[in-house]
């Protein structure tokens, strides 16, 4: 009986164990099934997306940067493709120097490449690829590909590069692009179009490359690429093509630009040529120049030091930011002001003794003994300082300021380059705002007199002088000066003018304009520049100018032979031609060039000969620029590289018993 009971009990426990196991197994299967349903049904879309993201990589496709051409279609900036060897720091497990040493066995890597790589590495993010070598040869590409398995995190990429085929010509106009720095990246992140720079390594740094960055850059496309477990691209699944940047067609004539640059030689200075009727900038010369190609891939330290420490300041954009006294080139505008404001008539003459006395101060003319009887025509043709000393004293500083301002003197022109400088057109309001002490804020009457001959506080950019000359040549119709004439769509070839109409008109009497133009023609025919423009096949008008760099002591005479090179006067000239319907207006300054007729006027003659007649200087071929001569003085006293600031102490009128020398044109 006990045996039977034990058997039944064992069967009972056995069945209970089976039931427990069955329930447990069922529960486990239920969990698996529920999990399966959760993953495959409920979360299907989410995990499918994650799977695709692991399998598919979205790769940005950088657009072709827009081309830059001159007014005749000559290419000034273009693109070309080449292979680069790039390292992604986040994927590198070994020592970086060891890695580069190993790569150097396959690809030529020089010390300069290593230095540039280190600099770029500091500016880049850890997950971005950084080039160690650019523009690889076919042999180098083949050698690396055969050994690529040895270098995880290193790859070859096809990249677009920028090239400036004209070299150092018009470099201050075109500017250059460079690799996006950390600072650039921070600024891009703040922009609304930040996503448009995904995959982009370069951005405009200077010149038109910078000011037209938004148009030149284009629109970034993208590709969906299937990748392997090792991160290698397998195939392209879909593609949204990029849109190339807009092309820029400049107003500049690059051949005219080269003629002027060659005419300058090793001298420092600036020239701006403008088409009066349209505002097209035909030439925009700043000497010395530099080669923008040096900056595209990051300039080496030696080249940078040479450019940045040179006393000749090749990186300085002189037409845009250089501020100079206009000298006697200011006189035609002073004469026009006198006519318009009723201060003088054309035939009204003065007796010029060779000086003008104001209080105890004597303002000397450049011609001892004076010019005799001088009317307005003779005052311009022979550049009589005394005439304009007296005129300035009669007009007053504020009347001069108000008349000159619409011509653009001391005002930003709005040209399509960044960092334009305003210069200084003085007035009583300017002096009150420039100084803090009441004694310094008071305008002294003696300060006015030197303004009449373009000296004193007058400081203008060469661009402003050319703009004023173009406005006068265009009979008071103001056209905004511009370097980009047309913006072109590279796909549709649609074109858009950047400056389609005039800005405004200065209310001037045509008879007064004609009087001034006729006197400027007289300068060329019988005046200070007659010798330079003898036997021309066109008629032009002009005005020479000379601006002092350093002051002279009482009774001290200007002797160019005994002065340091950088203490010589600046040489200036303004011109327009042909006189019946001007096609070109020019302003030029040759730093420390001496008299205006000696250095500046001959360069203008060459520019006009080429632009109007197609003539080039005889027996001269374009050559690579030679190293600039070492300056004779350590002092750089010209004002072109410093802001015009109010002096710490007031600048009262002429000291009692002192002398001021006139312009030597």
PDB file of N, CA and C in Angstrom, residues 366 380-384 522-533 542-545 573 596-598 601 664-665:
ATOM      1  N   UNK A 366      55.376 127.831 -55.628  1.00  0.00           N
ATOM      2  CA  UNK A 366      56.549 127.053 -56.046  1.00  0.00           C
ATOM      3  C   UNK A 366      57.452 127.853 -56.982  1.00  0.00           C
ATOM      4  N   UNK A 380      45.190 127.035 -63.383  1.00  0.00           N
ATOM      5  CA  UNK A 380      45.176 125.573 -63.545  1.00  0.00           C
ATOM      6  C   UNK A 380      46.304 125.119 -64.453  1.00  0.00           C
ATOM      7  N   UNK A 381      46.472 125.802 -65.581  1.00  0.00           N
ATOM      8  CA  UNK A 381      47.477 125.397 -66.570  1.00  0.00           C
ATOM      9  C   UNK A 381      48.891 125.452 -65.986  1.00  0.00           C
ATOM     10  N   UNK A 382      49.190 126.490 -65.226  1.00  0.00           N
ATOM     11  CA  UNK A 382      50.526 126.648 -64.658  1.00  0.00           C
ATOM     12  C   UNK A 382      50.565 126.359 -63.161  1.00  0.00           C
ATOM     13  N   UNK A 383      49.466 125.894 -62.620  1.00  0.00           N
ATOM     14  CA  UNK A 383      49.380 125.424 -61.231  1.00  0.00           C
ATOM     15  C   UNK A 383      49.865 126.467 -60.234  1.00  0.00           C
ATOM     16  N   UNK A 384      49.187 127.615 -60.246  1.00  0.00           N
ATOM     17  CA  UNK A 384      49.567 128.726 -59.371  1.00  0.00           C
ATOM     18  C   UNK A 384      49.018 128.504 -57.959  1.00  0.00           C
ATOM     19  N   UNK A 522      44.289 122.628 -71.464  1.00  0.00           N
ATOM     20  CA  UNK A 522      45.426 123.540 -71.545  1.00  0.00           C
ATOM     21  C   UNK A 522      46.645 123.029 -70.801  1.00  0.00           C
ATOM     22  N   UNK A 523      46.434 122.302 -69.690  1.00  0.00           N
ATOM     23  CA  UNK A 523      47.554 121.700 -68.959  1.00  0.00           C
ATOM     24  C   UNK A 523      48.337 120.771 -69.869  1.00  0.00           C
ATOM     25  N   UNK A 524      47.621 120.029 -70.715  1.00  0.00           N
ATOM     26  CA  UNK A 524      48.249 119.050 -71.605  1.00  0.00           C
ATOM     27  C   UNK A 524      48.872 119.728 -72.818  1.00  0.00           C
ATOM     28  N   UNK A 525      48.253 120.798 -73.292  1.00  0.00           N
ATOM     29  CA  UNK A 525      48.743 121.461 -74.496  1.00  0.00           C
ATOM     30  C   UNK A 525      49.902 122.416 -74.227  1.00  0.00           C
ATOM     31  N   UNK A 526      49.807 123.192 -73.149  1.00  0.00           N
ATOM     32  CA  UNK A 526      50.807 124.233 -72.919  1.00  0.00           C
ATOM     33  C   UNK A 526      51.249 124.339 -71.465  1.00  0.00           C
ATOM     34  N   UNK A 527      50.752 123.458 -70.623  1.00  0.00           N
ATOM     35  CA  UNK A 527      51.029 123.566 -69.205  1.00  0.00           C
ATOM     36  C   UNK A 527      52.035 122.560 -68.693  1.00  0.00           C
ATOM     37  N   UNK A 528      51.816 122.110 -67.465  1.00  0.00           N
ATOM     38  CA  UNK A 528      52.813 121.321 -66.755  1.00  0.00           C
ATOM     39  C   UNK A 528      53.030 119.923 -67.330  1.00  0.00           C
ATOM     40  N   UNK A 529      52.088 119.396 -68.117  1.00  0.00           N
ATOM     41  CA  UNK A 529      52.283 118.045 -68.680  1.00  0.00           C
ATOM     42  C   UNK A 529      52.374 118.055 -70.196  1.00  0.00           C
ATOM     43  N   UNK A 530      52.618 119.231 -70.786  1.00  0.00           N
ATOM     44  CA  UNK A 530      52.662 119.350 -72.247  1.00  0.00           C
ATOM     45  C   UNK A 530      53.745 118.469 -72.857  1.00  0.00           C
ATOM     46  N   UNK A 531      54.907 118.415 -72.226  1.00  0.00           N
ATOM     47  CA  UNK A 531      56.008 117.629 -72.792  1.00  0.00           C
ATOM     48  C   UNK A 531      55.679 116.140 -72.831  1.00  0.00           C
ATOM     49  N   UNK A 532      55.032 115.633 -71.782  1.00  0.00           N
ATOM     50  CA  UNK A 532      54.727 114.201 -71.706  1.00  0.00           C
ATOM     51  C   UNK A 532      53.695 113.795 -72.763  1.00  0.00           C
ATOM     52  N   UNK A 533      52.723 114.687 -73.041  1.00  0.00           N
ATOM     53  CA  UNK A 533      51.633 114.327 -73.942  1.00  0.00           C
ATOM     54  C   UNK A 533      51.791 114.938 -75.336  1.00  0.00           C
ATOM     55  N   UNK A 542      44.131 117.077 -68.223  1.00  0.00           N
ATOM     56  CA  UNK A 542      44.809 116.515 -67.061  1.00  0.00           C
ATOM     57  C   UNK A 542      45.226 117.578 -66.071  1.00  0.00           C
ATOM     58  N   UNK A 543      45.763 117.109 -64.973  1.00  0.00           N
ATOM     59  CA  UNK A 543      46.322 118.021 -63.962  1.00  0.00           C
ATOM     60  C   UNK A 543      47.384 117.292 -63.171  1.00  0.00           C
ATOM     61  N   UNK A 544      48.561 117.887 -63.126  1.00  0.00           N
ATOM     62  CA  UNK A 544      49.652 117.326 -62.332  1.00  0.00           C
ATOM     63  C   UNK A 544      49.459 117.672 -60.864  1.00  0.00           C
ATOM     64  N   UNK A 545      50.141 116.930 -60.016  1.00  0.00           N
ATOM     65  CA  UNK A 545      50.076 117.199 -58.587  1.00  0.00           C
ATOM     66  C   UNK A 545      51.301 116.670 -57.873  1.00  0.00           C
ATOM     67  N   UNK A 573      48.704 112.540 -60.699  1.00  0.00           N
ATOM     68  CA  UNK A 573      48.169 113.042 -61.967  1.00  0.00           C
ATOM     69  C   UNK A 573      46.735 112.552 -62.105  1.00  0.00           C
ATOM     70  N   UNK A 596      54.791 115.687 -60.195  1.00  0.00           N
ATOM     71  CA  UNK A 596      53.763 114.915 -60.883  1.00  0.00           C
ATOM     72  C   UNK A 596      54.074 114.633 -62.337  1.00  0.00           C
ATOM     73  N   UNK A 597      54.718 115.582 -62.999  1.00  0.00           N
ATOM     74  CA  UNK A 597      55.004 115.400 -64.418  1.00  0.00           C
ATOM     75  C   UNK A 597      56.145 114.410 -64.645  1.00  0.00           C
ATOM     76  N   UNK A 598      56.963 114.170 -63.641  1.00  0.00           N
ATOM     77  CA  UNK A 598      58.136 113.320 -63.818  1.00  0.00           C
ATOM     78  C   UNK A 598      57.812 111.834 -63.733  1.00  0.00           C
ATOM     79  N   UNK A 601      52.642 111.274 -64.686  1.00  0.00           N
ATOM     80  CA  UNK A 601      52.094 111.574 -66.007  1.00  0.00           C
ATOM     81  C   UNK A 601      52.566 110.602 -67.096  1.00  0.00           C
ATOM     82  N   UNK A 664      55.007 121.690 -55.965  1.00  0.00           N
ATOM     83  CA  UNK A 664      56.006 121.794 -57.035  1.00  0.00           C
ATOM     84  C   UNK A 664      55.565 120.895 -58.187  1.00  0.00           C
ATOM     85  N   UNK A 665      54.729 121.426 -59.084  1.00  0.00           N
ATOM     86  CA  UNK A 665      54.191 120.624 -60.177  1.00  0.00           C
ATOM     87  C   UNK A 665      54.947 120.852 -61.473  1.00  0.00           C
TER      88      UNK A 665
END
